[in-house]
Short mmCIF file of C-alpha atoms and ligand atoms in Angstrom, two decimals:
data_model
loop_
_atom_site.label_atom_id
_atom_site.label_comp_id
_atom_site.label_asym_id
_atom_site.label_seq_id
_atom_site.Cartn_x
_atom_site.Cartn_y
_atom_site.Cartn_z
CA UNK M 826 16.88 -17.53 -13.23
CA UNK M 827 14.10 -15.54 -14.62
CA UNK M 828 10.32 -14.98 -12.85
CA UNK M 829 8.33 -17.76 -13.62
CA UNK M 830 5.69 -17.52 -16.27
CA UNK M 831 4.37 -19.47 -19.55
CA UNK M 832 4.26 -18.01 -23.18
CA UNK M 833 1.49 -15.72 -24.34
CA UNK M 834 -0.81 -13.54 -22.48
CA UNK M 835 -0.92 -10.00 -22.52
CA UNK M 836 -0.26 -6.25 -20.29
CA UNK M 837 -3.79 -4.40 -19.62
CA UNK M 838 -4.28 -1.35 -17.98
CA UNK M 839 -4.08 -3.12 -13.97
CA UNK M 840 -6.36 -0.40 -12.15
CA UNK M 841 -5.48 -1.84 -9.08
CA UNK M 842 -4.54 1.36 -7.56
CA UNK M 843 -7.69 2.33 -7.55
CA UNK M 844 -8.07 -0.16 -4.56
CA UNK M 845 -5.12 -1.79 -3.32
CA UNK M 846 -4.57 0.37 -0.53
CA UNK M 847 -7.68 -0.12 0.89
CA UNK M 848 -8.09 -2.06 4.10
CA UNK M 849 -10.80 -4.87 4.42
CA UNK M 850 -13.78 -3.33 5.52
CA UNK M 851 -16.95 -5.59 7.54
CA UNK M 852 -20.07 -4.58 5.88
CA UNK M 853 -22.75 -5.51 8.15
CA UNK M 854 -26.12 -5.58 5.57
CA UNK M 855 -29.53 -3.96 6.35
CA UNK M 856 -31.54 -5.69 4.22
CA UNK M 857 -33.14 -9.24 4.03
CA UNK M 858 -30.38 -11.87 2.79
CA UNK M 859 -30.90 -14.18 -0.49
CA UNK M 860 -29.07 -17.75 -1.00
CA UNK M 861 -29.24 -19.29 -4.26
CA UNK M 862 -29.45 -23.06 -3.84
CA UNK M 863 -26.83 -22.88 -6.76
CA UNK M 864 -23.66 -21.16 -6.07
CA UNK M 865 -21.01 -24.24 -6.67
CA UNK M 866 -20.06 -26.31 -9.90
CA UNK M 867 -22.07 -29.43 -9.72
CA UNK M 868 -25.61 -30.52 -8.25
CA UNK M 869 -27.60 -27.63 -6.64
CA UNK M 870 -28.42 -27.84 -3.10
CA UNK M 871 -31.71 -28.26 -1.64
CA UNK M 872 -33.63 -26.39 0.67
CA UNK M 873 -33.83 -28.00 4.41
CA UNK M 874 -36.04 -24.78 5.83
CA UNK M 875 -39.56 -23.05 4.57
CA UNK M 876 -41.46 -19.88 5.21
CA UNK M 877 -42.03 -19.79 8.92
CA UNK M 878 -38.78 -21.07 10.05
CA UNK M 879 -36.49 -19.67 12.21
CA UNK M 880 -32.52 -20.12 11.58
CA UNK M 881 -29.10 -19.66 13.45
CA UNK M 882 -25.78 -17.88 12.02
CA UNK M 883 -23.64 -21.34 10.71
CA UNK M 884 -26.79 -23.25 10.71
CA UNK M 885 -26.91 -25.46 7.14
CA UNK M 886 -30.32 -23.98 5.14
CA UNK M 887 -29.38 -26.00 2.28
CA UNK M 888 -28.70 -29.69 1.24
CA UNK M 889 -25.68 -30.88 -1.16
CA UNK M 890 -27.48 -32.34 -4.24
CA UNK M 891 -24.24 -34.85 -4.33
CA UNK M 892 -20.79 -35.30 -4.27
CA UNK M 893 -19.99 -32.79 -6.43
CA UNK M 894 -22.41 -29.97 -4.57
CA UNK M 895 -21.90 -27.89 -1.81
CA UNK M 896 -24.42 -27.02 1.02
CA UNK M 897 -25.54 -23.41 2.12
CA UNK M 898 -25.18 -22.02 4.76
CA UNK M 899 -26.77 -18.90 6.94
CA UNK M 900 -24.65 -15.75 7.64
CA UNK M 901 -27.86 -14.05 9.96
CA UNK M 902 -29.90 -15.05 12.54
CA UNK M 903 -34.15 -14.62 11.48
CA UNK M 904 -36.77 -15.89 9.66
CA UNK M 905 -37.18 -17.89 6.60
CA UNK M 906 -39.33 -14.95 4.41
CA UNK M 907 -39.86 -17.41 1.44
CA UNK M 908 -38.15 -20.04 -0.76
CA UNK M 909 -38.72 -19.09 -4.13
CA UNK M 910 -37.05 -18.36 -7.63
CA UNK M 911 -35.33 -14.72 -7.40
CA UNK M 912 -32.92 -13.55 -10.26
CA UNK M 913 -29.05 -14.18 -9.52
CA UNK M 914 -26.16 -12.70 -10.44
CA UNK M 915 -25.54 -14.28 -14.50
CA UNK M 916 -29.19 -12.65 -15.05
CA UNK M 917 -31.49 -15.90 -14.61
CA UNK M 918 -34.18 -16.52 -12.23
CA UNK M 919 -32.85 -19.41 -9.28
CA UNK M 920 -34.12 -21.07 -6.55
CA UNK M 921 -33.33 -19.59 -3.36
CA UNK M 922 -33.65 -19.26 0.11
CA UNK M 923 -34.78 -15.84 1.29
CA UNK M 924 -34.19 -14.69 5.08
CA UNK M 925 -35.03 -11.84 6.83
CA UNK M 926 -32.21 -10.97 9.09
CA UNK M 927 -33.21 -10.40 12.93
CA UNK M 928 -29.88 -8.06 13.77
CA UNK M 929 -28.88 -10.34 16.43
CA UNK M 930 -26.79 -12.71 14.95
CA UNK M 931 -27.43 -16.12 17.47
CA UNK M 932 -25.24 -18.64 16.84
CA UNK M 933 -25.66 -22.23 16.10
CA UNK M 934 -23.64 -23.99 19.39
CA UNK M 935 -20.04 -24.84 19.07
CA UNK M 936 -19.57 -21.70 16.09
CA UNK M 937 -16.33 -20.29 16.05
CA UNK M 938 -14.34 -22.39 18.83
CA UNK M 939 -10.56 -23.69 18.33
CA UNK M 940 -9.77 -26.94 16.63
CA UNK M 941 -6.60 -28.26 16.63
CA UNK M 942 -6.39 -29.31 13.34
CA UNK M 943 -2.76 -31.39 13.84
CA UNK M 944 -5.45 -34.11 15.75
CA UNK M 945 -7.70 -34.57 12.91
CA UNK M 946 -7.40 -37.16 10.46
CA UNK M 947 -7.33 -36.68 6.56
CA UNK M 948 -10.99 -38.12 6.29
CA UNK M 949 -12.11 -35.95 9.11
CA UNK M 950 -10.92 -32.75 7.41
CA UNK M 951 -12.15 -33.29 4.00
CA UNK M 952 -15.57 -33.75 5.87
CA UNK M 953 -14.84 -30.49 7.30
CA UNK M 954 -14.32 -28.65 4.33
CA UNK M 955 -17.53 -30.40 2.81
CA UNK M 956 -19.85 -29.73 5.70
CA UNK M 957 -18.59 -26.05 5.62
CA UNK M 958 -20.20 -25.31 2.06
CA UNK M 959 -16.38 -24.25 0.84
CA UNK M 960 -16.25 -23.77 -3.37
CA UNK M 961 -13.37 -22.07 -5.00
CA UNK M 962 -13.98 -18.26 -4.74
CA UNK M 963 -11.64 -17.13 -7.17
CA UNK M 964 -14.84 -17.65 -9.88
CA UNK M 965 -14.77 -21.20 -10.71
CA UNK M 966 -16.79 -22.32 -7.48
CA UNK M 967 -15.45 -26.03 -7.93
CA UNK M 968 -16.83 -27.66 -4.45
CA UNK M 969 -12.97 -27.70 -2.50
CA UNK M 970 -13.55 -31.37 -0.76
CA UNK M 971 -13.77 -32.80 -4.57
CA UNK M 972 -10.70 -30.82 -5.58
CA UNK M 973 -9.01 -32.36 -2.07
CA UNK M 974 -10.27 -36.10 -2.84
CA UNK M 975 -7.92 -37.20 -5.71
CA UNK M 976 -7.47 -40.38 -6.51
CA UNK M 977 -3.97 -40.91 -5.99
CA UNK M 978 -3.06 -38.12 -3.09
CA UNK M 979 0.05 -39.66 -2.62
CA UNK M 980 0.97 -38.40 -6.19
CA UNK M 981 0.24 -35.03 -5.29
CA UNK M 982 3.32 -33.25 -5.15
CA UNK M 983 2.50 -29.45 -5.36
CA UNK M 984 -0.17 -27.80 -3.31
CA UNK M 985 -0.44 -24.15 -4.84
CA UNK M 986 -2.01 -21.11 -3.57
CA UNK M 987 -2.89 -19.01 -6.18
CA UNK M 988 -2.02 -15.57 -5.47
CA UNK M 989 -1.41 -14.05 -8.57
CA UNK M 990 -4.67 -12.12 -8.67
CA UNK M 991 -3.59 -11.41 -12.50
CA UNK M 992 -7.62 -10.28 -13.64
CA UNK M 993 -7.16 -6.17 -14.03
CA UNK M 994 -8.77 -3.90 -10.91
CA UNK M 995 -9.48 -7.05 -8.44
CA UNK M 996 -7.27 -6.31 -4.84
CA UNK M 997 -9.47 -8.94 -2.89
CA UNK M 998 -6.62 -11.12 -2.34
CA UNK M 999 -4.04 -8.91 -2.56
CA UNK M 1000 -5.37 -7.54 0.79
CA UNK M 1001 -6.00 -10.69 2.48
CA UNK M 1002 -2.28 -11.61 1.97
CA UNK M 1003 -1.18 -8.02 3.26
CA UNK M 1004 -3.82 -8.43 6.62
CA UNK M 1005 -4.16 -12.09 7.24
CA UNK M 1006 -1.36 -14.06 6.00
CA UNK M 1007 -1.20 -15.93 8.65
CA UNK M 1008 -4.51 -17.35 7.93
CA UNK M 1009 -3.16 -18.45 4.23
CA UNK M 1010 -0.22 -20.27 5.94
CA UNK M 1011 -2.28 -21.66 8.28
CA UNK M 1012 -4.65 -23.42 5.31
CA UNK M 1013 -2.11 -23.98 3.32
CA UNK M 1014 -1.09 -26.21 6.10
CA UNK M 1015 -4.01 -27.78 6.51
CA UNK M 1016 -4.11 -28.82 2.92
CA UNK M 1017 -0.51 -29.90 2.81
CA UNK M 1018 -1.96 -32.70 5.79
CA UNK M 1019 -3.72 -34.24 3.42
CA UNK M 1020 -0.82 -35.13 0.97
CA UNK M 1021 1.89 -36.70 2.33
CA UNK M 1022 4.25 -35.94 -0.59
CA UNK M 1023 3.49 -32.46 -1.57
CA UNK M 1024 4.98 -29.32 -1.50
CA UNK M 1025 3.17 -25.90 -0.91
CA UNK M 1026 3.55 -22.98 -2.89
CA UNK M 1027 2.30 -19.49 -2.91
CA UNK M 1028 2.45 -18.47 -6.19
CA UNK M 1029 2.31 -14.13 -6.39
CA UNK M 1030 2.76 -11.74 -9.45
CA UNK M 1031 5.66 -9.57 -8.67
CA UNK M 1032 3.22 -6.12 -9.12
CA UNK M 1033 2.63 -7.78 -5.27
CA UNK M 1034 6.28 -7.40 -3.58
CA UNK M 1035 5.02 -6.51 -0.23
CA UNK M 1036 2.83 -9.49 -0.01
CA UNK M 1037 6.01 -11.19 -1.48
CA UNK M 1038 7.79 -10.22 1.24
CA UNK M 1039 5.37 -11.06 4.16
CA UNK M 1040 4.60 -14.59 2.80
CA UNK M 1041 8.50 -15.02 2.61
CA UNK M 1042 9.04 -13.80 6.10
CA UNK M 1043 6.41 -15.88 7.31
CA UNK M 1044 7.06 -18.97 5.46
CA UNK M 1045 11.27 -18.87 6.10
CA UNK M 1046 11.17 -21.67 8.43
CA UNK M 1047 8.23 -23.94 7.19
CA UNK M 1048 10.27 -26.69 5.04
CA UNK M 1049 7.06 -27.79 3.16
CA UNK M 1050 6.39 -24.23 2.01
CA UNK M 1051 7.98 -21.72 -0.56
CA UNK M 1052 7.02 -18.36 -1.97
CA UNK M 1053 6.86 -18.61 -6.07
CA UNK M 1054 7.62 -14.87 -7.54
CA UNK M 1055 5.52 -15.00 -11.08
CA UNK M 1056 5.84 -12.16 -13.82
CA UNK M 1057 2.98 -9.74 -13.87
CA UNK M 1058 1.06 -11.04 -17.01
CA UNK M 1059 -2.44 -11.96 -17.71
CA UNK M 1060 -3.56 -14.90 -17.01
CA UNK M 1061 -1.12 -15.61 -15.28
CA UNK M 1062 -3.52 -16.77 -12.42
CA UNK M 1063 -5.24 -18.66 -14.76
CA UNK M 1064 -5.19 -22.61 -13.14
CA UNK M 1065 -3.16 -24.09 -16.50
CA UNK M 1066 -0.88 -21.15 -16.74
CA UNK M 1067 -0.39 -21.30 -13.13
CA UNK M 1068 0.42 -24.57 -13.04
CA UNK M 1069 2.97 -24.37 -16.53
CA UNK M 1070 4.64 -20.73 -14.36
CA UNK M 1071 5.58 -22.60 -11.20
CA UNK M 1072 5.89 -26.60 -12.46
CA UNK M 1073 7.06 -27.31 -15.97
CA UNK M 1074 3.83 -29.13 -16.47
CA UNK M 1075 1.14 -28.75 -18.87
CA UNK M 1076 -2.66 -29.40 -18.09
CA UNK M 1077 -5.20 -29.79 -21.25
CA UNK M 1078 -9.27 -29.99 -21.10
CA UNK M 1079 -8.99 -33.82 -20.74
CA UNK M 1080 -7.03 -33.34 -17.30
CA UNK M 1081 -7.29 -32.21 -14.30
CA UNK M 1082 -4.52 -30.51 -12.18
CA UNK M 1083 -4.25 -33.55 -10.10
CA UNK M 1084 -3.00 -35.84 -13.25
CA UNK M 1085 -0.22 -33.28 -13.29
CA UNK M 1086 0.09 -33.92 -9.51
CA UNK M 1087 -1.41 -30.27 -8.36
CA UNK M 1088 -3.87 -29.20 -6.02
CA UNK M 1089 -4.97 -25.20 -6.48
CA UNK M 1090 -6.55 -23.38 -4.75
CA UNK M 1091 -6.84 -19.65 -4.37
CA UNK M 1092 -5.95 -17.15 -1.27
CA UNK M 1093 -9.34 -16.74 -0.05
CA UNK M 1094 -10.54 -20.31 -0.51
CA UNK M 1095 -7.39 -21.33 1.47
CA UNK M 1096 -8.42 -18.72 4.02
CA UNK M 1097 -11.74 -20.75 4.12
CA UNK M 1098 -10.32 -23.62 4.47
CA UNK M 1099 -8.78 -22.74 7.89
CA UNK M 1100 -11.83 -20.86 9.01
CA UNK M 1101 -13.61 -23.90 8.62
CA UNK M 1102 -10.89 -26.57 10.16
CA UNK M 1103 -8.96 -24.52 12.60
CA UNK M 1104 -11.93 -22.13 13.64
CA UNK M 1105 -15.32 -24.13 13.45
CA UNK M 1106 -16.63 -21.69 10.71
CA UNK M 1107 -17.90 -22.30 7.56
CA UNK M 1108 -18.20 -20.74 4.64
CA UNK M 1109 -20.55 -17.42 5.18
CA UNK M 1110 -18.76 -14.55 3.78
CA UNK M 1111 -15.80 -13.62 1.34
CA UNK M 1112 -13.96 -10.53 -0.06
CA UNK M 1113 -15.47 -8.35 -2.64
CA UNK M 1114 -13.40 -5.44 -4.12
CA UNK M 1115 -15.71 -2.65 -5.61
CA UNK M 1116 -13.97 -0.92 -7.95
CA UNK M 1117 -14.13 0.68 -11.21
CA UNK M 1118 -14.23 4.89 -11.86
CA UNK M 1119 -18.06 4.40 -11.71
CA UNK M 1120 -17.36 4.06 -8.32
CA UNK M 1121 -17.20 6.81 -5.47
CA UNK M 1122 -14.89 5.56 -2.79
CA UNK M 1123 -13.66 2.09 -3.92
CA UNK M 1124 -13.04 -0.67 -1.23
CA UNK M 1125 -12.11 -3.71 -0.12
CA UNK M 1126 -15.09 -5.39 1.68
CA UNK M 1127 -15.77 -8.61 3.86
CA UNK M 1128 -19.20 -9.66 2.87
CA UNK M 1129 -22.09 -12.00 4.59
CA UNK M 1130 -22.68 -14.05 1.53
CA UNK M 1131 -26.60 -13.19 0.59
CA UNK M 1132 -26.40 -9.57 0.95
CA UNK M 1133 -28.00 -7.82 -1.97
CA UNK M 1134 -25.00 -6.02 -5.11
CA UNK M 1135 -26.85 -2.51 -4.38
CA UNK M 1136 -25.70 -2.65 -0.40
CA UNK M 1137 -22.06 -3.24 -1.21
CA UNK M 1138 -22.16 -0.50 -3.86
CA UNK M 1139 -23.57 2.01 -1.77
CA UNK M 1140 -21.27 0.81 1.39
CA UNK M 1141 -18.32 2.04 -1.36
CA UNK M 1142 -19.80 5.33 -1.87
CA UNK M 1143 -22.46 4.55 -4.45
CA UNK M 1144 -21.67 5.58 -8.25
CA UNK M 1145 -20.04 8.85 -8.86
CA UNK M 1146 -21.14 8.52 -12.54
CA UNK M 1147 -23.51 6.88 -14.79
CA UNK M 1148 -21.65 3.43 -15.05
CA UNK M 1149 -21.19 2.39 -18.63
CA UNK M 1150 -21.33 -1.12 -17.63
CA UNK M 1151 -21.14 -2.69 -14.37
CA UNK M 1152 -19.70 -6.28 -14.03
CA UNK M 1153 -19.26 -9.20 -11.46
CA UNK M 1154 -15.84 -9.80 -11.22
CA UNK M 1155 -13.01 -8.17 -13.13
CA UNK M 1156 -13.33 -6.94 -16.50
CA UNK M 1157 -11.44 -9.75 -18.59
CA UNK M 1158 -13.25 -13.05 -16.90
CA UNK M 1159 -15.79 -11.38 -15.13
CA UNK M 1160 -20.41 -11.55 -16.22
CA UNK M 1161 -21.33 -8.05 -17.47
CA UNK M 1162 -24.44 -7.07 -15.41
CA UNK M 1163 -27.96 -6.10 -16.05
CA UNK M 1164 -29.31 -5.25 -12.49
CA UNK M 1165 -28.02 -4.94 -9.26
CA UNK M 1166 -30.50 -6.44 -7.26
CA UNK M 1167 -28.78 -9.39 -6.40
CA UNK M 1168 -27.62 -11.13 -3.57
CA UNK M 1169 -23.41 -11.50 -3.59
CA UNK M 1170 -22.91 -15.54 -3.95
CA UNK M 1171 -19.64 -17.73 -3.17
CA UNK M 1172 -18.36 -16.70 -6.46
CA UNK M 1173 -18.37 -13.08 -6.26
CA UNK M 1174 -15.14 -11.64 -6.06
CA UNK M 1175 -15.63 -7.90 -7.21
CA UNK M 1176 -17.81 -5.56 -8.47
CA UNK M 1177 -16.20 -3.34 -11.34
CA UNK M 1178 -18.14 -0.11 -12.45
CA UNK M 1179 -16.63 0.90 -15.74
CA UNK M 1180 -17.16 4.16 -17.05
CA UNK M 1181 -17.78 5.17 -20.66
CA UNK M 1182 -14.06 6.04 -21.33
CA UNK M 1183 -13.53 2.85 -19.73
CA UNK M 1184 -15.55 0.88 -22.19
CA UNK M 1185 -14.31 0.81 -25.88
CA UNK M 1186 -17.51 0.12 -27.70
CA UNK M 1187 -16.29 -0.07 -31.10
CA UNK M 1188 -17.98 -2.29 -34.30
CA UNK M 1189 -15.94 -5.22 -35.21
CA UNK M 1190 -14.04 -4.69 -38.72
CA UNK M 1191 -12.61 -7.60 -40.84
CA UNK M 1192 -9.77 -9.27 -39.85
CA UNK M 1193 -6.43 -7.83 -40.78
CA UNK M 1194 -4.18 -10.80 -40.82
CA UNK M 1195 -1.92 -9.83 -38.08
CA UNK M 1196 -1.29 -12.52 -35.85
CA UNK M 1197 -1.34 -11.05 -32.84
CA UNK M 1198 -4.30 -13.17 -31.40
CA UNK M 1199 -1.79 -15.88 -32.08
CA UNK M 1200 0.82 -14.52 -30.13
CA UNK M 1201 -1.55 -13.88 -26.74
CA UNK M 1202 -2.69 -17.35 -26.34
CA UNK M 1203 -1.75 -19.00 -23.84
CA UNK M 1204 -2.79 -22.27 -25.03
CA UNK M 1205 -1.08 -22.11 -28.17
CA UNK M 1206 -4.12 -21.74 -30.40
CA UNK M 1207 -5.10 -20.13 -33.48
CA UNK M 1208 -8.17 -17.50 -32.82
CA UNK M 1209 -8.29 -16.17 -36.06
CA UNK M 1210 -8.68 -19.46 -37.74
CA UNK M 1211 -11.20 -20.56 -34.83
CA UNK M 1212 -13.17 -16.89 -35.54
CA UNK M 1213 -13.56 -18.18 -38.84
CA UNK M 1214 -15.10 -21.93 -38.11
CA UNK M 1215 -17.09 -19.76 -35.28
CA UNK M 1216 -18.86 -17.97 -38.08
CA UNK M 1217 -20.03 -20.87 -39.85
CA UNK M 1218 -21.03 -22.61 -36.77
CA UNK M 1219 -18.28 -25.33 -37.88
CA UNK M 1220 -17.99 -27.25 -34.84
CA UNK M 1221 -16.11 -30.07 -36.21
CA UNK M 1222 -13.87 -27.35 -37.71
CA UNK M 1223 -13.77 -25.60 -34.59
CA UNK M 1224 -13.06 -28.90 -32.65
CA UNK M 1225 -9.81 -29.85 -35.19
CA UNK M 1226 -8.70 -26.74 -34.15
CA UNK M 1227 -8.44 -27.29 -30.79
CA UNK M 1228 -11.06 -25.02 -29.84
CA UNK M 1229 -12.51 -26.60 -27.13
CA UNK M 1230 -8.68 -25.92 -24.89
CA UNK M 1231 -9.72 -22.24 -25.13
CA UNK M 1232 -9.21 -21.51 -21.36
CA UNK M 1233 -11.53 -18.37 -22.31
CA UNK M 1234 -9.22 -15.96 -20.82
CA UNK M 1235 -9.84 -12.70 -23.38
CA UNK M 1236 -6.58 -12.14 -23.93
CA UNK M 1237 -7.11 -12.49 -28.04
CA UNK M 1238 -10.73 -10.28 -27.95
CA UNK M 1239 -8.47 -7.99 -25.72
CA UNK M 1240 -5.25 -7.64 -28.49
CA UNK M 1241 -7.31 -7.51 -31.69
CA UNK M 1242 -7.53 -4.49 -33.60
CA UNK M 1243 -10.16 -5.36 -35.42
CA UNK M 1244 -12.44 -5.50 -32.45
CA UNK M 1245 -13.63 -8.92 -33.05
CA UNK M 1246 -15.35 -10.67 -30.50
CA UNK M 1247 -13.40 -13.59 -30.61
CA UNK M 1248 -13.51 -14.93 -27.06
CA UNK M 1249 -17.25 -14.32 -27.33
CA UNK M 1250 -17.62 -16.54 -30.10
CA UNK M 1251 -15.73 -19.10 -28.62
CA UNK M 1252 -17.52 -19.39 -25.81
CA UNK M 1253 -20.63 -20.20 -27.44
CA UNK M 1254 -18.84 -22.69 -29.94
CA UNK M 1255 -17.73 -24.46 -26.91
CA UNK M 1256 -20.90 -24.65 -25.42
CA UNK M 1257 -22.44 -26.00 -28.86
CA UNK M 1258 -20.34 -28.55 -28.97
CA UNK M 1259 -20.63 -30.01 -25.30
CA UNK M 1260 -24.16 -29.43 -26.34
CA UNK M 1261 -24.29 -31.89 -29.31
CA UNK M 1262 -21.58 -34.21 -27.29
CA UNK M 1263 -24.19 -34.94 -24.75
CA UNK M 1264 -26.89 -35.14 -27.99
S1 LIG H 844 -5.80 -10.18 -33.93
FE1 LIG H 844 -7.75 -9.78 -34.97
S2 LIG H 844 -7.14 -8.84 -36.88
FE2 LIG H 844 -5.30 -9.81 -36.07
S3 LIG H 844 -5.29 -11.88 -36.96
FE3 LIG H 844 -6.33 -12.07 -35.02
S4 LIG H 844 -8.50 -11.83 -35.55
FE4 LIG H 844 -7.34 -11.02 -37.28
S1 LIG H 845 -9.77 -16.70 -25.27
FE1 LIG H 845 -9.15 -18.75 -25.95
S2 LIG H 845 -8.37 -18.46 -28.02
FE2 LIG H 845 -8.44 -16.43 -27.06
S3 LIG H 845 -6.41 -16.16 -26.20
FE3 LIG H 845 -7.66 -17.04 -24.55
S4 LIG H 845 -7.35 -19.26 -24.73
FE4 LIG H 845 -6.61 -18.34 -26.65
#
């Protein structure tokens, strides 16, 4: 039997060399630490310190607005310098909780001891996962206990760790499978608890056959568990393709992976999850690759969520050139940035420093009829027809053409020789018509 996969996508340059190799580094951050109140789909938190107030590593600084929220969490021991609007990473100004970090690192009581999570009820470690602020970190930052409170668990049947890591240049999970795996068995465990009639699966591209390999070796006598080999193609991590590679099923806009009985969830998030059951820790700091051939030396890091872009780029050497453009997260899915003063949130899975050569800035020329934007999609769609309701701001057009299942992924801007900015365009169509839905 072949690797699995789905139709479509596309090959870019991966760049992952440029960082795979690279042990996880601790960056320990000099400078005062920023939490946006807003780092989660959903509600934002609210603040439960001011100016003047003293806080604890693990101590909760911030509220869940909901169900769907998450709370916040400190990473430092200090002060509370301010609560105020400061500008986050997609370029807007946020509310958020700024702390000046003492160096000493006191810890709230009771942080970091063994739990045995075998003892613990479903309910208890759902609240777990809640209370410990835990989001999806591979970009989507969909608060986990929602995504682990369907309403039928017992029709749950696949629990999948997403491992394929398919966005070009990002080695963030890639590591954490080659120097923790344990820890992503471990979760995956936990999760598979909570579903009585679900299989787990760690899905990996096979450009990853060492962390094939250790998964496998680690997994061989765990009945509820299986390694899923997946072709290297992008998107393949994206969650519908994922879900199509290792299941058969298909998942549209109107459904979530749990109608097609899946749970996913990526490495690091899984990783989270265990920190937070099995070791009394919640969420205060993730992997960040920094990468790019802006970049002098570039790294793996694990980073104190709050510490400021700048840091992390400088911990990696600092730029060896003039970046051409500089971007949170990888270059197909990731938010091209305008400063780097900004504190890394839950979300923030790389840093990639492009150079010019790296950057093909060229104007957009008409459409040449090929079909190849066709061919990419994953979601069976027709850009070039959508392009064309996109420029007449046609969003009933646009909607008949089953625009709004555009999953986003580039792979049609990416293919097009006519440079079109088609995933661009799409984008904002979408958003226009959510926009006059809710009108
Ligand atoms: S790939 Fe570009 S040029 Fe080719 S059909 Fe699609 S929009 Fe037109
Ligand atoms: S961005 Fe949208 S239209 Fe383009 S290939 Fe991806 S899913 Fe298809």
């Amino acid at each position: 039997m072949g690797l699995a996969t789905f139709k479509g996508g596309i090959h870019p340059y991966e760049g992952k060399e440029l960082s795979e190799n690279q042990p996880i580094e601790v960056l320990v951050p000099k400078g005062e630490m920023v939490y946006p109140l807003s780092q989660h789909i959903g509600a934002p938190a609210t603040a439960l310190v001011k100016k003047g107030d003293q806080v604890l590593v693990g101590q909760r600084i911030g509220e869940p607005g909901g169900f769907v929220s998450a709370p916040v969490i400190s990473a430092v021991s200090g002060t509370v310098k301010a609560v105020e609007k400061r500008r986050v990473v997609n370029g807007t100004m946020a509310d958020c909780i700024v702390i000046e970090n003492d160096g000493s690192y006191t810890k709230v009581e009771g942080l970091g001891e063994d739990r045995d999570a075998t003892k613990l009820s479903k309910k208890e470690i759902i609240d777990i996962v809640k209370d410990a602020g835990i989001v999806g970190l591979g970009g989507a930052g969909f608060p986990t206990h929602v995504k682990l409170s369907p309403k039928e668990p017992e029709k749950i049947e696949y629990v999948i760790v997403n491992g394929a890591e398919c966005e070009p240049y990002l080695t963030s999970d890639y590591r954490v499978m080659m120097e923790e795996p344990e820890k992503v068995v471990a979760g995956l465990k936990v999760m598979l608890q909570l579903f009585d009639n679900a299989k787990g699966v760690i899905a990996i591209e096979n450009n990853k056959p060492e962390a094939i390999k250790k998964m496998k070796e680690l997994v061989k006598d765990e009945p509820r568990i299986e390694v899923c080999e997946l072709l290297t193609k992008y998107p393949q991590g994206g969650e519908r393709t994922l879900i199509y590679a290792v299941t058969g099923r298909k998942v549209n806009s109107s459904m979530l992976p749990a109608d097609a009985g899946c749970i996913v969830d990526n490495v690091d998030t899984v990783c989270a999850i265990y920190m937070a059951v099995c070791k009394t820790t919640p969420l205060m700091r993730r992997i960040v690759t920094v990468t790019g051939d802006a970049i002098a030396n570039p790294k793996n890091f694990s980073v104190l969520l709050g510490t400021n872009y700048q840091e992390v780029i400088e911990a990696a050497g600092g730029f060896k050139q003039d970046p051409e453009k500089v971007i949170s997260g990888g270059p197909m899915m990731g938010m091209a940035m305008f400063t780097l003063d900004v504190p890394v949130a839950k979300t923030s899975s790389a840093i990639t420093c492009l150079t010019k050569d790296q950057v093909a800035e060229m104007e957009p020329t008409a459409c040449i009829r090929c079909g190849r934007c066709v061919s990419v999609c994953p979601e069976n769609l027709v850009p070039q027809k959508m392009m064309k309701a996109a420029m007449k701001h046609d969003l009933e057009q646009f909607k008949k053409l089953n625009g709004m299942e555009c999953v986003e992924c580039g792979c049609c801007s990416w293919i097009c020789p006519a440079r079109k900015q088609l995933t661009q365009a799409f984008k904002e169509m979408r958003v226009a018509v959510r926009n006059s839905a809710r009108k």
